[in-house]
Coordinates of N, CA and C in Angstrom, one line a residue:
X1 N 39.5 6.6 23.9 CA 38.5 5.6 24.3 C 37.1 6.1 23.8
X2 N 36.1 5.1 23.0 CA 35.0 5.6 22.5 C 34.3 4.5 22.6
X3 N 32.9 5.0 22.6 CA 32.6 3.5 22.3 C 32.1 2.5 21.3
X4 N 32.9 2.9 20.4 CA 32.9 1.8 19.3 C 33.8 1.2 19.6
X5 N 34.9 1.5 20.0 CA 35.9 0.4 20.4 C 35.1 -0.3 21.6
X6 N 34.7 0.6 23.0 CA 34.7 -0.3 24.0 C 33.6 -1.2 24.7
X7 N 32.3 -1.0 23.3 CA 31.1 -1.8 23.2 C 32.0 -3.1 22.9
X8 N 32.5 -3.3 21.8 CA 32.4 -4.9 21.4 C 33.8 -5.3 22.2
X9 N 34.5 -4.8 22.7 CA 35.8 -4.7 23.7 C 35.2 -5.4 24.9
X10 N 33.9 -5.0 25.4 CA 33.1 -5.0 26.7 C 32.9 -7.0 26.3
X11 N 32.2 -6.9 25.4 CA 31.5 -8.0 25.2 C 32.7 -9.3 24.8
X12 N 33.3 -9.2 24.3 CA 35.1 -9.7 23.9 C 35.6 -10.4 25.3
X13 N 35.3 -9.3 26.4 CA 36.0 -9.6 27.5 C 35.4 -10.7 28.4
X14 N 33.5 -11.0 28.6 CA 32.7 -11.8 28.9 C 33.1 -12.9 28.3
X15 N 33.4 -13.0 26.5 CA 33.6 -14.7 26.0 C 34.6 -14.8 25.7
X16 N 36.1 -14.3 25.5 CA 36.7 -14.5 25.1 C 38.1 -13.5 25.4
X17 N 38.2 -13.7 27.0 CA 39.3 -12.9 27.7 C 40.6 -12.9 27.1
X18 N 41.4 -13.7 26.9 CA 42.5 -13.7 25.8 C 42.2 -12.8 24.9
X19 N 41.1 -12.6 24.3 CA 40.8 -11.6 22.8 C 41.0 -10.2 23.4
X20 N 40.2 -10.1 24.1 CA 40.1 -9.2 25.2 C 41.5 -8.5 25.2
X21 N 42.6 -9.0 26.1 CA 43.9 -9.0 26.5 C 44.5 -8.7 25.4
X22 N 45.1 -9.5 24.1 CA 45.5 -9.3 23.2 C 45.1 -7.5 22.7
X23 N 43.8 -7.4 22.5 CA 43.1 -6.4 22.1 C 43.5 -4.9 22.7
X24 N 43.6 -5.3 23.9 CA 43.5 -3.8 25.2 C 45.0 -3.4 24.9
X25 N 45.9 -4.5 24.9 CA 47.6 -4.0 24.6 C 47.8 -3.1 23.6
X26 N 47.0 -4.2 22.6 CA 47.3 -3.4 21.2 C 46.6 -2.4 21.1
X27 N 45.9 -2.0 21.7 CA 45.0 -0.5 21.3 C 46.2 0.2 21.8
X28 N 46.9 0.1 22.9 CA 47.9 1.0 23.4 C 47.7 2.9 23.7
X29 N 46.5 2.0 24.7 CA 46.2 3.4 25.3 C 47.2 4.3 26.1
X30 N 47.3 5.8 26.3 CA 48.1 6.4 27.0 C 48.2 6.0 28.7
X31 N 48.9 5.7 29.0 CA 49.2 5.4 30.8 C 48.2 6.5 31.4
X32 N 48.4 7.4 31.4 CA 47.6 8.7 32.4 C 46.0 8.1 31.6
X33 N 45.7 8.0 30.3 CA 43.7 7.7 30.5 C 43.4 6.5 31.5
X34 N 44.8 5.7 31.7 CA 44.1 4.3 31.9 C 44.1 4.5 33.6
X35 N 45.1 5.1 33.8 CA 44.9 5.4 35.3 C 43.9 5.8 36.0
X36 N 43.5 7.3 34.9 CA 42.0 8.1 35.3 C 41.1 7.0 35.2
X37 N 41.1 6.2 34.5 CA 40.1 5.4 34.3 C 39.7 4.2 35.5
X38 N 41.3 3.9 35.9 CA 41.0 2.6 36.7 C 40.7 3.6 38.4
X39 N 41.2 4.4 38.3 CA 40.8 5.5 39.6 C 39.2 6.0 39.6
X40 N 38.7 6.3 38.3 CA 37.4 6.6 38.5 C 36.3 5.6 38.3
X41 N 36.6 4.3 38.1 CA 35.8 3.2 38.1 C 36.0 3.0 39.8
X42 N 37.0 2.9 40.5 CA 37.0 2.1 41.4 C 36.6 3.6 42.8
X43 N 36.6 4.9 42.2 CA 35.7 5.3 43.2 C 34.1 5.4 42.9
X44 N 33.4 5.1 42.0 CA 32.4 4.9 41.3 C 31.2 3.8 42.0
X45 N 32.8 2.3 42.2 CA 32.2 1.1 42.6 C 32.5 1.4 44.1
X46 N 33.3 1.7 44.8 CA 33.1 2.4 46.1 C 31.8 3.0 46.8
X47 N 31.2 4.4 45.9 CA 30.4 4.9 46.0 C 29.2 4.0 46.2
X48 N 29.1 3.1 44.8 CA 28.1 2.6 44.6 C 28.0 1.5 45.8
X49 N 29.1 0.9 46.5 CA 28.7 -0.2 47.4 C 28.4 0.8 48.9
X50 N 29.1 2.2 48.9 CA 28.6 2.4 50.4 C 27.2 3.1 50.9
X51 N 26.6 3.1 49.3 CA 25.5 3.4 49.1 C 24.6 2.2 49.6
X52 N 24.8 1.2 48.6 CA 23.6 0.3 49.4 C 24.1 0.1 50.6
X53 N 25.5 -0.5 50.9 CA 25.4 -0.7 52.2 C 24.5 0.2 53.5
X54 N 24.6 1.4 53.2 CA 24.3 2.1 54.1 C 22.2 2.5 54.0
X55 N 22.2 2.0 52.8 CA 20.4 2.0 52.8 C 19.7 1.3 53.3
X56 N 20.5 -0.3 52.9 CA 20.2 -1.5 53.9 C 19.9 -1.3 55.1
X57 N 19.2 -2.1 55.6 CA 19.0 -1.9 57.6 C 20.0 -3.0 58.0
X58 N 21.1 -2.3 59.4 CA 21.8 -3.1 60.0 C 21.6 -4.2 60.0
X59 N 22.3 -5.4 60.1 CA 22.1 -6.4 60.9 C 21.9 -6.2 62.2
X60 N 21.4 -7.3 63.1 CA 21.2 -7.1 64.3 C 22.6 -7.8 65.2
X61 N 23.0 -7.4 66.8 CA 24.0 -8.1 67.4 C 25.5 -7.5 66.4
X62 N 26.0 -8.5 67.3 CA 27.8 -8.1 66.6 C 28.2 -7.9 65.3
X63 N 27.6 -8.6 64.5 CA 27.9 -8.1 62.6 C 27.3 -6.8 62.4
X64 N 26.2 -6.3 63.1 CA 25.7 -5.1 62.7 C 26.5 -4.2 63.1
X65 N 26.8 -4.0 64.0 CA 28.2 -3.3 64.9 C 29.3 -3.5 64.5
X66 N 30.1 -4.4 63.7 CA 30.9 -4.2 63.1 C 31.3 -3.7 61.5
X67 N 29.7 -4.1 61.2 CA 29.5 -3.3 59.9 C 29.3 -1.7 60.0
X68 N 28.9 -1.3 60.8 CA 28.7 0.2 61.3 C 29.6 1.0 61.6
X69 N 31.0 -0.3 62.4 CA 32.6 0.5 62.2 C 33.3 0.2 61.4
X70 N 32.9 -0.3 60.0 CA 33.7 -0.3 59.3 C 33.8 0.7 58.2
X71 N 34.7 1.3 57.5 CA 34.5 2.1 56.6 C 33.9 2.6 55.8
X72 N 33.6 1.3 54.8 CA 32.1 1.8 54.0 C 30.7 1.9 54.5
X73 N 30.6 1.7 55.6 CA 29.2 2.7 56.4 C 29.5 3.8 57.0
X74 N 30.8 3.9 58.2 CA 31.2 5.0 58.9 C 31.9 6.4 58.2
X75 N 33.1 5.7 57.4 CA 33.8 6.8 56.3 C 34.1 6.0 54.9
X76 N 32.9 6.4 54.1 CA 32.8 6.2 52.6 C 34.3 6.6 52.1
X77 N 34.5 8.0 52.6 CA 36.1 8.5 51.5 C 37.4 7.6 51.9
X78 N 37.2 7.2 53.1 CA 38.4 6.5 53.6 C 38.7 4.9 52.8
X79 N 36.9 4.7 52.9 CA 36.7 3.1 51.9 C 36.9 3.2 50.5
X80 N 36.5 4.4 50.0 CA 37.0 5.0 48.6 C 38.4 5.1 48.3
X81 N 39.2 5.7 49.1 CA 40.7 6.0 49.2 C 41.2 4.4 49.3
X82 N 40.8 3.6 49.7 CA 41.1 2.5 50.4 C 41.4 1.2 48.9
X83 N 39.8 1.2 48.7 CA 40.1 0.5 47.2 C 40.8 1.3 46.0
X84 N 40.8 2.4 46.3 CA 41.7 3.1 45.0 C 43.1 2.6 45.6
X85 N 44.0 2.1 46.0 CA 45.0 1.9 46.9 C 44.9 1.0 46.4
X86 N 43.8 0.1 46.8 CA 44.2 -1.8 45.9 C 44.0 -1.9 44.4
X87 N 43.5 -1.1 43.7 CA 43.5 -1.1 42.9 C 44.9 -0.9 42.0
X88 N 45.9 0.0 43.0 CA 46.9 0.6 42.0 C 48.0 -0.4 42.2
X89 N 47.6 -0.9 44.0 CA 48.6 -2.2 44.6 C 48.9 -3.2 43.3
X90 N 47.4 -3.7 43.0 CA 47.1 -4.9 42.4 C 47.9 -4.9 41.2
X91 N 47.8 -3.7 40.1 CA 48.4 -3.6 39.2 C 50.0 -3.9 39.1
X92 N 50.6 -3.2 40.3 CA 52.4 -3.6 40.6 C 52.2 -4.9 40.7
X93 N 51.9 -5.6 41.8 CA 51.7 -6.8 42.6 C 52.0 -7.4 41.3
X94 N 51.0 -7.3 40.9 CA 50.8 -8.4 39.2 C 52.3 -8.1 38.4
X95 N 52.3 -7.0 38.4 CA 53.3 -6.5 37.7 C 54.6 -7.5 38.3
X96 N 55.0 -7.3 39.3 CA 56.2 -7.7 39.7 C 56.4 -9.0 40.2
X97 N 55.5 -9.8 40.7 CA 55.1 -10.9 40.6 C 55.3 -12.1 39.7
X98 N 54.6 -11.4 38.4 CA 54.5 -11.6 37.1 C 55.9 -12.0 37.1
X99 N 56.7 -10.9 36.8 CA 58.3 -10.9 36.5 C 58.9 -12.0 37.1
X100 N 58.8 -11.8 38.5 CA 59.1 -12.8 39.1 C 59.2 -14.2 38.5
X101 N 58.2 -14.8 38.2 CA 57.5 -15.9 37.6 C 58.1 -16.1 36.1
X102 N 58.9 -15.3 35.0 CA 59.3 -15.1 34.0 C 58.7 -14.6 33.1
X103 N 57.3 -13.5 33.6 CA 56.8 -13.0 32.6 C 57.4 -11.4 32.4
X104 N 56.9 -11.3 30.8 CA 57.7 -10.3 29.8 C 56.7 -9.0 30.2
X105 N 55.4 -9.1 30.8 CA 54.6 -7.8 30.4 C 55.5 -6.6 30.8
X106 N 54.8 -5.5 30.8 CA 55.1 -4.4 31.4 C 54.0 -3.7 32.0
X107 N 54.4 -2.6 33.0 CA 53.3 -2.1 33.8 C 52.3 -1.5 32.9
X108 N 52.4 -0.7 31.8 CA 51.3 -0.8 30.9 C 50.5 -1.6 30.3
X109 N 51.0 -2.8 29.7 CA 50.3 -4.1 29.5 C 49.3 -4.7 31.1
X110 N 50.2 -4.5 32.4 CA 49.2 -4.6 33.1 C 48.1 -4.4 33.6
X111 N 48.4 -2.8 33.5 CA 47.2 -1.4 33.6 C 46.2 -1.6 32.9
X112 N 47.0 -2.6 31.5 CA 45.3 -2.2 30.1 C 44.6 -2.9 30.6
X113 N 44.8 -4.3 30.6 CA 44.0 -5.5 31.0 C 43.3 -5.4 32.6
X114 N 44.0 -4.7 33.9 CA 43.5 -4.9 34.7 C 42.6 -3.2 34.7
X115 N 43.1 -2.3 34.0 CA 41.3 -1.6 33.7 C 40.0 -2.0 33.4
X116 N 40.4 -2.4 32.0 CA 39.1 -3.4 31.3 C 38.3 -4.3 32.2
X117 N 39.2 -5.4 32.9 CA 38.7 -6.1 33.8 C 38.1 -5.5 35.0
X118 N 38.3 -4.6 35.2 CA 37.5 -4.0 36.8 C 36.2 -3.2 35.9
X119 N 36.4 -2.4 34.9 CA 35.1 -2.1 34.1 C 34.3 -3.1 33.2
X120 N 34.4 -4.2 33.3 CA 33.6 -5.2 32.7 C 33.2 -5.6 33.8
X121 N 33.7 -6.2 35.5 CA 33.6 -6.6 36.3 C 32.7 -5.4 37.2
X122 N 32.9 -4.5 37.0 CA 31.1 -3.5 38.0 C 30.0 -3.3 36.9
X123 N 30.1 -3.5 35.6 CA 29.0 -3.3 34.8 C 28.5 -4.6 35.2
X124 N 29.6 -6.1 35.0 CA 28.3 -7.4 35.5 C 27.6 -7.1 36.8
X125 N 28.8 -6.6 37.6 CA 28.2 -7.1 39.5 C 27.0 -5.8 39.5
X126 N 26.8 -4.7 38.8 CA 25.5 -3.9 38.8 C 24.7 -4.7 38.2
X127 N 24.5 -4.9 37.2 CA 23.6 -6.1 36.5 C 23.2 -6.7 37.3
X128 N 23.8 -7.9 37.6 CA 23.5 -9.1 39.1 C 23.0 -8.5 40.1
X129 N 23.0 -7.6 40.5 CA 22.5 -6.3 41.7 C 21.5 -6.0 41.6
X130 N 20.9 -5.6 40.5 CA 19.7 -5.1 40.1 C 18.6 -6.0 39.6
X131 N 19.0 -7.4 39.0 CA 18.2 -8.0 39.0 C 17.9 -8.9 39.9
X132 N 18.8 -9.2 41.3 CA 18.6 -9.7 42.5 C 17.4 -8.5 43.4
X133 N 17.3 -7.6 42.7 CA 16.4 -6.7 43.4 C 15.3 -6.8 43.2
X134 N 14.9 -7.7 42.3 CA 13.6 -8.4 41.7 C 13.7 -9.8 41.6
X135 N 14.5 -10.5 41.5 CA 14.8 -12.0 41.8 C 16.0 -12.2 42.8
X136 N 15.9 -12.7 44.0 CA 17.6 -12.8 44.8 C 17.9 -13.9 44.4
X137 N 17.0 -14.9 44.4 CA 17.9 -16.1 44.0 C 18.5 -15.7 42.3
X138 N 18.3 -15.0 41.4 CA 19.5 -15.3 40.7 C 20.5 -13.9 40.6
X139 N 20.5 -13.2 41.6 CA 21.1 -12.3 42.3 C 22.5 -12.9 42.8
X140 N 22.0 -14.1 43.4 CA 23.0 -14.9 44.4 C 23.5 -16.2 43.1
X141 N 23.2 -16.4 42.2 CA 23.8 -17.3 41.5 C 24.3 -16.9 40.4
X142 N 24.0 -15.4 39.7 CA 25.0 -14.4 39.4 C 25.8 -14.5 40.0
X143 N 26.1 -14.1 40.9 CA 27.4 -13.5 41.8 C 28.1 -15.0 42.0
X144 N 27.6 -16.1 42.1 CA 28.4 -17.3 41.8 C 29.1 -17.6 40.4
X145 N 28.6 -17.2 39.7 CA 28.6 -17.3 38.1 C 30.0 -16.3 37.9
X146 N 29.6 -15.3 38.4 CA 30.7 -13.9 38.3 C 31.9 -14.3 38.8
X147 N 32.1 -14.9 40.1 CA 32.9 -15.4 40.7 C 34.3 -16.5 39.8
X148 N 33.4 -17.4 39.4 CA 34.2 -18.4 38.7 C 34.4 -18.2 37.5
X149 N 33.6 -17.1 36.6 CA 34.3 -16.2 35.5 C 35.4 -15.3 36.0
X150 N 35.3 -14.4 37.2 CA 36.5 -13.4 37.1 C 37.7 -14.3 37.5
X151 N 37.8 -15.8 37.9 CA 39.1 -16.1 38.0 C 39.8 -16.6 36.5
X152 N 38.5 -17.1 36.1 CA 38.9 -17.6 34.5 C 39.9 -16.9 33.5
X153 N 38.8 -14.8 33.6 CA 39.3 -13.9 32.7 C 41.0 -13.3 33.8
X154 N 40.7 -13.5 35.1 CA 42.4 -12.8 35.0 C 43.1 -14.0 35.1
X155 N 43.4 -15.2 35.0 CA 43.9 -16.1 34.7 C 44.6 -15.6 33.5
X156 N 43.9 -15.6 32.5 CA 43.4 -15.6 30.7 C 44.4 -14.6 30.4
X157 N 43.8 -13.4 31.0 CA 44.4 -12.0 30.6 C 45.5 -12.1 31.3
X158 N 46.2 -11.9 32.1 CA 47.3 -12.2 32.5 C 48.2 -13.0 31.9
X159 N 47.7 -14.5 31.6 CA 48.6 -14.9 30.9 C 48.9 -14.5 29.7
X160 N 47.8 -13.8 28.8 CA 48.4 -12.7 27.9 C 49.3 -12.0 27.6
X161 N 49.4 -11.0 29.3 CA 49.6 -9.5 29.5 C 51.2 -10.2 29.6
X162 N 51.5 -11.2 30.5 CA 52.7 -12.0 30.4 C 53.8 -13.0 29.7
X163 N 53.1 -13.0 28.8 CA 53.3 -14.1 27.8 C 53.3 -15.3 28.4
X164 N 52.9 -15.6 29.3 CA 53.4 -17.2 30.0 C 53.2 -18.8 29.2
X165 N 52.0 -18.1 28.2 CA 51.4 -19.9 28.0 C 51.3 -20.7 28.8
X166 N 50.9 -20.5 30.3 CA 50.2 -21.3 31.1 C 49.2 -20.5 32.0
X167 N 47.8 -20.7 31.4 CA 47.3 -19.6 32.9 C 47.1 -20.7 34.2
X168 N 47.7 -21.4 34.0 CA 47.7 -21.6 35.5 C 49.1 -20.7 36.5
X169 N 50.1 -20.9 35.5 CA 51.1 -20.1 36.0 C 50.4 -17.9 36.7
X170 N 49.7 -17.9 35.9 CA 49.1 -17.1 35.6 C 48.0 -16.8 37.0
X171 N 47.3 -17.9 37.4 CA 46.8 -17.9 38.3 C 47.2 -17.9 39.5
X172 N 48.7 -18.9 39.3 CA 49.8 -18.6 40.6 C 50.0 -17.1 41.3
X173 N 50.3 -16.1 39.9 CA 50.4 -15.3 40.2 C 49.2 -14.2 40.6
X174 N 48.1 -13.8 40.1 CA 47.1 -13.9 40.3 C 46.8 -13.9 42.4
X175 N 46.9 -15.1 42.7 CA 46.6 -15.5 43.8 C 47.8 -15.0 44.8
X176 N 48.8 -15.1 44.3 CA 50.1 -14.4 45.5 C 49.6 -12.7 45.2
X177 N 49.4 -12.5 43.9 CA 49.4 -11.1 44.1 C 48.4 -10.4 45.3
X178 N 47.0 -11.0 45.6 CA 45.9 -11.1 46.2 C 46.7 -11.0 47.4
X179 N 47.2 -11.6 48.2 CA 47.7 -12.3 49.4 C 48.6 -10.6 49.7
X180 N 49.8 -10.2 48.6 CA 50.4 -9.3 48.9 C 49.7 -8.3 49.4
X181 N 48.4 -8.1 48.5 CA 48.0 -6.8 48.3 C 47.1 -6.4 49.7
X182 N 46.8 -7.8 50.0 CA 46.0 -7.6 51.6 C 47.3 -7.4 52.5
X183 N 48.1 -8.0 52.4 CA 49.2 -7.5 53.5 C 50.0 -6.4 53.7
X184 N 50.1 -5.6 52.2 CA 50.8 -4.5 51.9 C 49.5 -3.5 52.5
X185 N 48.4 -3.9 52.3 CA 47.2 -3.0 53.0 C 46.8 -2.7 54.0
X186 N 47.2 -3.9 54.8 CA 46.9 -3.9 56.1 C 47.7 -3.3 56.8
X187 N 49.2 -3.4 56.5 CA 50.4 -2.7 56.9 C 50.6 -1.1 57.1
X188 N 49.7 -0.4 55.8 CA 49.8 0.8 55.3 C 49.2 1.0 56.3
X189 N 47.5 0.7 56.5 CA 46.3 1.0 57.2 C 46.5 0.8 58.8
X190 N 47.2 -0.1 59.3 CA 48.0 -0.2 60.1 C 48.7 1.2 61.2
X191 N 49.9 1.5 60.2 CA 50.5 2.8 60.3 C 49.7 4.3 60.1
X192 N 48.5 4.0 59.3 CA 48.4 5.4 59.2 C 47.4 5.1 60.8
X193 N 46.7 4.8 61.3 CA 45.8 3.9 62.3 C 46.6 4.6 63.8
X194 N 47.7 3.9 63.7 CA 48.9 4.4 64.5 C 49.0 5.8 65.0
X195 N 49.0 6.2 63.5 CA 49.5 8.0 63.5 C 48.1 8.4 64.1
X196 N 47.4 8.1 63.6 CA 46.1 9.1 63.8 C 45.7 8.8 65.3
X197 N 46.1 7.7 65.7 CA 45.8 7.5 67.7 C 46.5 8.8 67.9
X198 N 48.2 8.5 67.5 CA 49.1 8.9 68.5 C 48.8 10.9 68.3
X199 N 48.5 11.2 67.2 CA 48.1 12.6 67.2 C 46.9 12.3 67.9
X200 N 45.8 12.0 68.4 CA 44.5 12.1 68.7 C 44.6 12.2 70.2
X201 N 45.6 11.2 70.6 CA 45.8 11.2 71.7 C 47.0 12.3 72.3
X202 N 47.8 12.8 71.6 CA 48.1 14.2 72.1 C 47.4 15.4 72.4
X203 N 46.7 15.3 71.3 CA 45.4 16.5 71.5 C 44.8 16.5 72.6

């Protein structure tokens, strides 16, 4: 990975997510960069949100108090661990889902495109971030903007990474994978939650 490839790769991915997808397959990166890669973006973007979160001043009343027990103010590593976890979910999810549905990818084809995508996707939401720091209103209509592009590009790319010729089919999948990945999360987070009472409370 350099960035002569992943300058115009970056910009590819903003107009023209299919190009994008096609592109990231065929580069046919090794599994282990793309992993480091999608593990060190997503504790990066971790970092970077428990950061503002935590610069910000509370809200006041019950949201403040529940933002203060939740992980990315109380335990950054645990909220870091946490999206690294959805990140790798997301990739199966897609993956097997996908299959489900009759698509051909493979878990590498899903890795390429769902790296790219999370690295195009914190370079915009910094962008939007930073210039809501000086304008909020278009802080807040970025982040609308962002919104109805990232369903567009993993629609797009997916239906690529799958061969479907339908990104709606694409989107189907997409949206169950979402659903899974919160449930398979909760479940995990659940049990370990469990364990750590039931030792805590022996002590």
């Amino acid at each position: 990975m350099n960035t002569t490839v992943l300058k115009p790769l970056f910009v590819t991915t903003i107009r023209n997510p299919r190009g994008a997808a096609e592109r990231a397959i065929a580069l046919n990166w090794p599994a282990q960069a793309l992993w480091t890669a999608l593990t060190l973006i997503s504790v990066v973007t971790s970092a970077v949100v428990a950061a503002l979160v935590q610069a910000a001043p509370l809200p006041e009343g019950d949201l403040g108090r529940l933002l203060e027990a939740s992980p990315v103010y109380s335990s950054p590593l645990i909220f870091a661990a946490t999206q690294w976890a959805r990140a790798v979910f997301s990739v199966f999810m897609l993956f097997w889902i996908g299959r489900a549905f009759g698509g051909r990818g493979t878990v590498p084809d899903i890795l390429a495109v769902i790296t790219l995508l999370q690295a195009v996707s914190f370079v915009m939401v910094a962008g939007f971030t930073i210039v809501g720091l000086f304008i909020p209103f278009l802080s807040s209509l970025g982040l609308l903007v962002f919104i109805v592009w990232w369903m567009w590009a993993v629609s797009n790319m997916l239906d690529v990474a799958h061969g479907f010729d339908s990104p709606l089919k694409a989107f189907g999948v997409m949206v169950i994978a979402i659903f899974g990945v919160v449930v398979g999360l909760s479940i995990i987070m659940g049990v370990i939650g469990g364990l750590f009472a039931a030792t805590t409370g022996a002590v």
